[in-house]
Short mmCIF file of C-alpha atoms in Angstrom, two decimals:
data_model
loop_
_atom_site.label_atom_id
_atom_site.label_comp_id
_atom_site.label_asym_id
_atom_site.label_seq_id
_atom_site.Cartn_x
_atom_site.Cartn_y
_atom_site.Cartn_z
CA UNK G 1 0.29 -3.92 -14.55
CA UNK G 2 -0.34 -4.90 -18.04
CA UNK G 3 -3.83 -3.53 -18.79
CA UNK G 4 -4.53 -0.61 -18.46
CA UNK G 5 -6.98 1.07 -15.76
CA UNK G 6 -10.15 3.11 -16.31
CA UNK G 7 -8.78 6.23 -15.23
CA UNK G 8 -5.69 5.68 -17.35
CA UNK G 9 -7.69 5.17 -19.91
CA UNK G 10 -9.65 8.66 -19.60
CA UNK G 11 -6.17 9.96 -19.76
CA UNK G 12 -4.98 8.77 -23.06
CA UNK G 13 -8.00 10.53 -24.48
CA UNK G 14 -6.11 13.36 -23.81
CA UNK G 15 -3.12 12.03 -25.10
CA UNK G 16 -2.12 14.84 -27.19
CA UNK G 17 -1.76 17.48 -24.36
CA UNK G 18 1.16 15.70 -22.66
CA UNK G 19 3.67 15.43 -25.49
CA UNK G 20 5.13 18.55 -24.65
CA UNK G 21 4.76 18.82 -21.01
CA UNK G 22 7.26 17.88 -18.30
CA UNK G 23 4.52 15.20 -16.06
CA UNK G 24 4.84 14.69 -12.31
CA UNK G 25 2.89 11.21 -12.32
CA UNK G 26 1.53 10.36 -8.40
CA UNK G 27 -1.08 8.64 -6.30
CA UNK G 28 -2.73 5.68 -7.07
CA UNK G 29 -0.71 4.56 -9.90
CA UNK G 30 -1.75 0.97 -10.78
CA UNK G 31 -0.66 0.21 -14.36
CA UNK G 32 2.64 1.04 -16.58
CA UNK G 33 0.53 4.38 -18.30
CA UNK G 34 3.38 6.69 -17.44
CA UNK G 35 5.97 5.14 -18.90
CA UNK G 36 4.74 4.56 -22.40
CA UNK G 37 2.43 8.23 -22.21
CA UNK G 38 4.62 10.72 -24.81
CA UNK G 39 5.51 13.39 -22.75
CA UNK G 40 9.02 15.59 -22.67
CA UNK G 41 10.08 14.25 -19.17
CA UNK G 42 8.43 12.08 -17.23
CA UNK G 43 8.75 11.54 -13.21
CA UNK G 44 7.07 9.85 -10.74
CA UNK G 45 6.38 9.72 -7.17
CA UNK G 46 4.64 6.88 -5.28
CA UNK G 47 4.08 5.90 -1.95
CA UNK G 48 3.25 2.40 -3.25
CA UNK G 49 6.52 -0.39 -3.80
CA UNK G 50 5.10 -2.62 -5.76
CA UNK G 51 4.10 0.27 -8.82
CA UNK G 52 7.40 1.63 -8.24
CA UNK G 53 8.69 -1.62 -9.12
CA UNK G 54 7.05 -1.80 -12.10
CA UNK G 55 7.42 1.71 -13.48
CA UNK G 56 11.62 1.86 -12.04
CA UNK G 57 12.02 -0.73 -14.75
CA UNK G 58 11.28 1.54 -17.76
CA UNK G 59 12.18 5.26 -16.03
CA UNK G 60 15.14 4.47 -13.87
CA UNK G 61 15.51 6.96 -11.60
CA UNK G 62 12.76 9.00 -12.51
CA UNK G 63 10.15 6.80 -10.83
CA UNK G 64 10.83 7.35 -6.88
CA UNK G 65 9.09 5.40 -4.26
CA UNK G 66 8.98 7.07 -0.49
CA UNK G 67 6.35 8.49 2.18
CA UNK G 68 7.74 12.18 1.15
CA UNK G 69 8.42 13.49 -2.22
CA UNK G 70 11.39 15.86 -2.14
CA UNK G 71 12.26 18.64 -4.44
CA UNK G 72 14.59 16.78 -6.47
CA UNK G 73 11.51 14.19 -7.09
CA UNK G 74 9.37 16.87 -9.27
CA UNK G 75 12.03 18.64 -10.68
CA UNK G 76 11.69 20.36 -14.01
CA UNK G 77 7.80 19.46 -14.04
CA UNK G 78 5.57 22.12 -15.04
CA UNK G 79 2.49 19.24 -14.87
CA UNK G 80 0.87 17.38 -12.24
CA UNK G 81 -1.32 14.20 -13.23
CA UNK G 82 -2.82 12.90 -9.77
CA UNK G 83 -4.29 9.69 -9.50
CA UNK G 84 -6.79 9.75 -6.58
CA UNK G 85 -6.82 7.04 -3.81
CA UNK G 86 -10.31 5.71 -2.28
CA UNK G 87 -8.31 7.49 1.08
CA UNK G 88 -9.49 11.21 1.55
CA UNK G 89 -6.73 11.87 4.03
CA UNK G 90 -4.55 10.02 1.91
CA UNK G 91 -5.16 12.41 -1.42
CA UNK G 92 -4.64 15.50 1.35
CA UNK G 93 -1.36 14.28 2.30
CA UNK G 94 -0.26 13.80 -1.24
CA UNK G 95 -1.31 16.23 -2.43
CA UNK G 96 -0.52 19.05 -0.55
CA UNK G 97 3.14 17.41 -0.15
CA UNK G 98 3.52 17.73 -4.16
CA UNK G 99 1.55 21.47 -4.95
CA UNK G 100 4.44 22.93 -1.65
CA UNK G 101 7.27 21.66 -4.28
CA UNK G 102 6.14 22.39 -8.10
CA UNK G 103 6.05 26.04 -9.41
CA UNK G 104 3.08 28.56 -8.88
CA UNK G 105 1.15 28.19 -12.58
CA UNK G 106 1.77 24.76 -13.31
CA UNK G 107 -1.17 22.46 -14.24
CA UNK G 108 -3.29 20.09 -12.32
CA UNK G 109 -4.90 17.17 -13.42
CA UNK G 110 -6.33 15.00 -10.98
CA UNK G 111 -8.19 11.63 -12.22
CA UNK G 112 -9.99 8.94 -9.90
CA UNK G 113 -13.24 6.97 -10.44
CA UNK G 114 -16.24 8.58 -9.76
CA UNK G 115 -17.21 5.97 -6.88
CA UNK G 116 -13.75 7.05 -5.08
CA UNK G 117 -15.02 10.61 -4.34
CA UNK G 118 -12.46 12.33 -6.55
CA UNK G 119 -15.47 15.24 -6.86
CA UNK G 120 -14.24 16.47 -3.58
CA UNK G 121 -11.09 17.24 -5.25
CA UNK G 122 -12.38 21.05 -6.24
CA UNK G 123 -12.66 21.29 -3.08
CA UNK G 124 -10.01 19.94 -1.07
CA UNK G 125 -7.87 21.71 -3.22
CA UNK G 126 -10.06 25.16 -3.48
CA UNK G 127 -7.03 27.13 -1.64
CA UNK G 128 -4.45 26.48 -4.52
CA UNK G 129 -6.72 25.75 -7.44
CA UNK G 130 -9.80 26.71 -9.29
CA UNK G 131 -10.04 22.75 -10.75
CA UNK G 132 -12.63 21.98 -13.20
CA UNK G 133 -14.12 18.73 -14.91
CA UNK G 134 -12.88 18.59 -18.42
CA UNK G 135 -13.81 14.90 -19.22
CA UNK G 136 -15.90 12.19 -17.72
CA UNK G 137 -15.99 8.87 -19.14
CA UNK G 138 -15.49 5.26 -17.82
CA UNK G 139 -16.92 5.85 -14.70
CA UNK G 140 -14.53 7.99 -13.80
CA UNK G 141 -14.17 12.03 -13.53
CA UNK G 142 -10.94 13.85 -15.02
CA UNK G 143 -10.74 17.72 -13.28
CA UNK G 144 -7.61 20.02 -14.73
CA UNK G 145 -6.78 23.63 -13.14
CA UNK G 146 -3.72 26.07 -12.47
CA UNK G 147 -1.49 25.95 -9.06
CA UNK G 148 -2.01 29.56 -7.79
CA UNK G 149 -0.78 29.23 -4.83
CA UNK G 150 1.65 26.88 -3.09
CA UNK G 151 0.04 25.08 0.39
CA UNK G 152 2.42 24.55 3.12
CA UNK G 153 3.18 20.88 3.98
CA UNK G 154 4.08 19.84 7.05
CA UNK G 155 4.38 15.53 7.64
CA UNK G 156 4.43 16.12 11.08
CA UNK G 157 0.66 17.28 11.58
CA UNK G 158 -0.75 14.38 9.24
CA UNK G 159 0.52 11.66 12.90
CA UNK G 160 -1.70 9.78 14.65
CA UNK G 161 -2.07 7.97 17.53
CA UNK G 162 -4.30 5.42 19.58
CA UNK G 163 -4.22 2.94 22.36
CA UNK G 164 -4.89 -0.46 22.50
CA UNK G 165 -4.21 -2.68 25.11
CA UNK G 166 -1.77 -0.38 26.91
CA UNK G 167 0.23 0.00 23.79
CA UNK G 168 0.16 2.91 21.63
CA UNK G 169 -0.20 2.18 18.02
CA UNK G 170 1.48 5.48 15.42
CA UNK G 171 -0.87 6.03 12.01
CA UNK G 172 -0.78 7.89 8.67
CA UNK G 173 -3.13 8.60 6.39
CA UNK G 174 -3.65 5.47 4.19
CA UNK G 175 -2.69 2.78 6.52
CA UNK G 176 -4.92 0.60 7.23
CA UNK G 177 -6.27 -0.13 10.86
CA UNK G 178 -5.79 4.07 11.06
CA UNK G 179 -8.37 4.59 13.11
CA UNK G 180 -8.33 1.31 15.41
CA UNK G 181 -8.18 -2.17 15.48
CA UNK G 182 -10.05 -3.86 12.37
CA UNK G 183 -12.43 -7.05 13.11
CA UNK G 184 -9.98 -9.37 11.45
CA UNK G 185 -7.01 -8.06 13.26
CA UNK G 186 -8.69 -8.71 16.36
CA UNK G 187 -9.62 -12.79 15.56
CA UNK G 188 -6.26 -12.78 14.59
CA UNK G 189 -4.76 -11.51 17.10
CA UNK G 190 -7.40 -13.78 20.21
CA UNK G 191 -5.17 -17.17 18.40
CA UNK G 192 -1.64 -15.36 19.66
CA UNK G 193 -0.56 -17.37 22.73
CA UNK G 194 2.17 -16.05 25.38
CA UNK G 195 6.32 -17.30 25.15
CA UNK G 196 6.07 -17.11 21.48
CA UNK G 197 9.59 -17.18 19.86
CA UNK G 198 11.84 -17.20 17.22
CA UNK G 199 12.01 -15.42 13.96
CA UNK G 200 8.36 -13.64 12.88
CA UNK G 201 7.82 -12.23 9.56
CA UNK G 202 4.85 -9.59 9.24
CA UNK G 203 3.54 -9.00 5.69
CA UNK G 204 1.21 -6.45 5.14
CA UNK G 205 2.01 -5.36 8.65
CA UNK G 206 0.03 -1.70 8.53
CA UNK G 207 0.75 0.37 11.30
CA UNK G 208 2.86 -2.59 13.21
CA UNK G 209 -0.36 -3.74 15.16
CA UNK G 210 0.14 -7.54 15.00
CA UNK G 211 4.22 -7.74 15.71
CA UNK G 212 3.74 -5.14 18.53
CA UNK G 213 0.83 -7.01 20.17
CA UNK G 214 2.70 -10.00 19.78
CA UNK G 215 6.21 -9.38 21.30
CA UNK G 216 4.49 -7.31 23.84
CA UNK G 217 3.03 -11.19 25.20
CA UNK G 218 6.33 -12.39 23.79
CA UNK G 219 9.59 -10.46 24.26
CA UNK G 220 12.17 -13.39 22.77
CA UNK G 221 10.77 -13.15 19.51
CA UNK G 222 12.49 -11.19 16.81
CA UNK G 223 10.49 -9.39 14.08
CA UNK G 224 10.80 -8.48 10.54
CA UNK G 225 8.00 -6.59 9.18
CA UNK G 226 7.21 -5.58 5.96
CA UNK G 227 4.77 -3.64 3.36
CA UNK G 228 4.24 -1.80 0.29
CA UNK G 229 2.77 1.06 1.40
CA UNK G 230 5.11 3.66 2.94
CA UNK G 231 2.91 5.08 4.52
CA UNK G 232 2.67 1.88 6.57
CA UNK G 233 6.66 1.19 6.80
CA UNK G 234 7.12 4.72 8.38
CA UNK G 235 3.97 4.17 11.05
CA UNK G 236 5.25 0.40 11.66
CA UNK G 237 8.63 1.52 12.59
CA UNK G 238 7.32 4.55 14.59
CA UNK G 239 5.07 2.26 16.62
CA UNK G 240 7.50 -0.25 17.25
CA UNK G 241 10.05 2.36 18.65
CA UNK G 242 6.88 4.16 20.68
CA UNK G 243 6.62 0.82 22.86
CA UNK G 244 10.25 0.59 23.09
CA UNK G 245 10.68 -2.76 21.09
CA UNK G 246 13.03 -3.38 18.33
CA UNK G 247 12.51 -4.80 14.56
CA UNK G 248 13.37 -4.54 10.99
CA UNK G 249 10.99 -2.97 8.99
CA UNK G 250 11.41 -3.15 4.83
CA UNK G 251 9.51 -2.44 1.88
CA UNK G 252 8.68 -5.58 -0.16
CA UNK G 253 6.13 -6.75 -2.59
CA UNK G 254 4.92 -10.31 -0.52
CA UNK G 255 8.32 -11.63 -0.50
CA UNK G 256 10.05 -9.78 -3.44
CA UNK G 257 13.09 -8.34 -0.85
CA UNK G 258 12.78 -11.36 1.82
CA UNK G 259 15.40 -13.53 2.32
CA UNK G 260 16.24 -16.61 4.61
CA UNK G 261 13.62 -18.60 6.96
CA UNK G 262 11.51 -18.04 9.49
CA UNK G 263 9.18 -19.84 12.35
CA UNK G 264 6.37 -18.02 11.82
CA UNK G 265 4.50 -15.68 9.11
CA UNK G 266 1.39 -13.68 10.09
CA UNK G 267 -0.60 -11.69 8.20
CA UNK G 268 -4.05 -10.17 7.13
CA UNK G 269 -3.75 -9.80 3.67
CA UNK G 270 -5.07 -6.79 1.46
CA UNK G 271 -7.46 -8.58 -1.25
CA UNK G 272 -7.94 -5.08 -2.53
CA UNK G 273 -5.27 -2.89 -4.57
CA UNK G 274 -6.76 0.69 -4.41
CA UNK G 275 -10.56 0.06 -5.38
CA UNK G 276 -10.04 -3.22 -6.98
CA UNK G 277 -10.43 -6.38 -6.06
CA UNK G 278 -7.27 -8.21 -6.15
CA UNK G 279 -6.39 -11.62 -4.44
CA UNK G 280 -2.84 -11.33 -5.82
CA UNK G 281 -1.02 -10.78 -3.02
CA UNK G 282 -2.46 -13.11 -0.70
CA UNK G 283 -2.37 -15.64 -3.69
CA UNK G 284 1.35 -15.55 -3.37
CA UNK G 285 1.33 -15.47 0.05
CA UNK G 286 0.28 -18.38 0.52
CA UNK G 287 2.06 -20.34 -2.45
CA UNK G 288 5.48 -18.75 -1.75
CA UNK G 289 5.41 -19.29 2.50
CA UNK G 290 6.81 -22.52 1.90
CA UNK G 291 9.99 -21.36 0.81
CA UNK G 292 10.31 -19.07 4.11
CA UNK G 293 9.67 -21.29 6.70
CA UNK G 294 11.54 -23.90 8.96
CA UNK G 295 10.50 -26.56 9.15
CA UNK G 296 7.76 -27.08 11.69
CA UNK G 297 7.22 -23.19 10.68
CA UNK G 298 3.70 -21.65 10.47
CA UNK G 299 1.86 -19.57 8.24
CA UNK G 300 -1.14 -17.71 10.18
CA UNK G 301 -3.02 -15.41 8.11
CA UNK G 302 -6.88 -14.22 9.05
CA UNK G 303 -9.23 -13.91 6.01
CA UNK G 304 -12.73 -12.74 4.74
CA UNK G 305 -14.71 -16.48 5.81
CA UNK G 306 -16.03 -16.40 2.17
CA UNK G 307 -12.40 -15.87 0.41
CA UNK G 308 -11.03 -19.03 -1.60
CA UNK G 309 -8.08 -19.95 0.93
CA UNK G 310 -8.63 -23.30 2.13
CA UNK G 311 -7.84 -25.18 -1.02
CA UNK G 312 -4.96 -22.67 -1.79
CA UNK G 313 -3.56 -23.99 1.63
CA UNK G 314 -4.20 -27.23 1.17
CA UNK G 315 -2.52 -27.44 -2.42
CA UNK G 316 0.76 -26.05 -0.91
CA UNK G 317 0.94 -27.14 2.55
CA UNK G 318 -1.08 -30.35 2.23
CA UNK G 319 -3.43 -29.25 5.23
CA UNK G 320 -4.67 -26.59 7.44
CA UNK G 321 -6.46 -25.94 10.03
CA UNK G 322 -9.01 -23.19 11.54
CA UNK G 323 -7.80 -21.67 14.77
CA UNK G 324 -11.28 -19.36 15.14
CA UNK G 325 -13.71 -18.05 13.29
CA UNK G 326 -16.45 -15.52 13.55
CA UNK G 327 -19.71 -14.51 11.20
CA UNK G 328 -17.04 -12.47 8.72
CA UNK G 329 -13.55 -13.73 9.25
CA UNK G 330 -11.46 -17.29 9.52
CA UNK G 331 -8.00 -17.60 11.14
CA UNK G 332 -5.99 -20.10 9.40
CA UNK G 333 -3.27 -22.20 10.21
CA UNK G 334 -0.95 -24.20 8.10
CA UNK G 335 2.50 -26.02 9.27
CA UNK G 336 5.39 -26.71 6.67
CA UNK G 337 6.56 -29.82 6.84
CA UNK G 338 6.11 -33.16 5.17
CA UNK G 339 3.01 -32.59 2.76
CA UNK G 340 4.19 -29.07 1.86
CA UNK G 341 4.89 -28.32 -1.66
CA UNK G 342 7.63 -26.27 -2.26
CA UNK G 343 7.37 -23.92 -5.17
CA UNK G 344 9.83 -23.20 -8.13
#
């Protein structure tokens, strides 16, 4: 998160009305703008572990990464600055989770590209505030208005559920497969055979889809699943607990908080982080695997077909194979053994 983003950039046109404001910074945080904007305190709440890590550097404990922001999280802030998510339900959520904790009368600014929908702000949040545009510039739209009244927020009523297969699957707003089973998923998923076992590491695992299916054909197997969004941490471990199967479920950036080996490691990577294209995270992914699996381990990840994977395999595994494939998606296969390259 060195450069900085479009809508952080509309911000610091308006530099000069933070310095003596107490900011709340929250959503889609995806560079280092709140700690270097001069402000008289500074906090920040994010549902997304790989900013926090970033911003926790510089603000300590004032950067705080969890589903649900508590009191304690906005205290003393008499400002809001909101960066939108592409995820309607998502910005509800937030939103109204943050305006039932800060005073009545504090400001509101909420930020977000233009192609992300943040017009609908004015009137998502019509209840509490009269929001207006003040700036529009870089493609994106910068509203600002006055909390008049306080929302009630209850986490409870945002849950989710669906079906599939005979197991039920627990969702949030933001997670992705919400709303059902994704194409990719589903190739992914058709390659799974039954008696599975060992260790299986889930990264990126969503709403717990992929280890749930799995165990479900494959009860000896012991899963660890992780994320970054915790949105997805809380609906993976309610999922997992709804079909009566055990796992640990952690927040880590690919493998930042992973430790020891394992036999397998599925995934469907994000190559998006908010609205941007990003291939970072299934970049490392793949380079890192190596230093996670047995021997004889796997790495099974399904993929856009027109993504830049199999040379990336082939460079660190020294082979790979496709298990299926469809007009949009590729499931690929590589084993770690003797022309893997372990990474330093």
């Amino acid at each position: 998160m060195s450069a900085f983003t479009p809508a952080s950039e509309v911000i610091l046109r308006h530099s000069d009305e933070f310095i003596e404001r107490r900011v709340l910074f929250a959503g889609d945080l995806q560079d280092d703008l709140p700690a270097q904007l001069d402000t008289t305190l500074t906090r920040v709440h994010t549902q997304q572990y790989h900013h926090w890590q970033t911003l926790s550097r510089t603000l300590g404990e004032n950067a705080q990464f969890g589903l649900v922001a508590t009191a304690d999280d906005v205290r003393d802030c008499d400002t809001l600055v909101y960066y939108w998510p592409k995820n309607k339900p998502e910005a509800q959520f937030q939103l109204q989770n943050l305006l039932s904790l800060l005073p009545e009368g504090c400001d509101i600014f909420v930020i977000g590209e233009n192609r992300s929908g943040v017009r609908s702000a004015e009137g998502m949040l019509e209840k509490q505030a009269t929001l207006a545009k003040i700036d529009s510039a870089r493609r994106c739209g910068l509203y600002h208005g006055r909390l008049d009244t306080r929302p009630d927020f209850d986490a409870e009523g945002f849950w989710g559920e669906y079906l599939l297969d005979g197991v039920t699957i627990k969702t949030l707003p933001g997670v992705f497969s919400r709303d059902g089973l994704d194409a990719g998923s589903n190739l992914l998923l058709s390659t799974f055979t039954p008696h599975t076992k060992g260790k299986i590491l889930d990264i990126g695992c969503g709403a717990g889809v992929l280890s749930t299916l799995l165990a479900r054909h494959s009860p000896k197997v012991r899963l660890f699943l992780t994320d970054v969004n915790a949105a997805a941490l809380a609906a993976s471990k309610a999922t997992l607990a709804a079909n009566q199967l055990e796992g640990d479920v952690f927040a880590s950036n690919v493998y930042s908080e992973v430790s020891g080996r394992y036999d397998m490691i599925i995934s469907n990577p994000p190559f998006h982080d908010g609205l941007q294209t990003s291939l970072d995270a299934a970049q490392s992914l793949i380079r890192g695997a190596v230093k996670y699996l047995n021997s004889g381990g796997e790495l099974r990840i399904v993929a856009n077909a027109f993504l830049p994977y199999p040379q990336l395999l082939d460079d660190t595994f020294g082979n790979h194979e496709v298990l299926a494939q469809n007009g949009r998606f590729k499931v690929y296969r590589a084993i770690y053994g003797r022309g893997a390259k372990a990474r330093r």
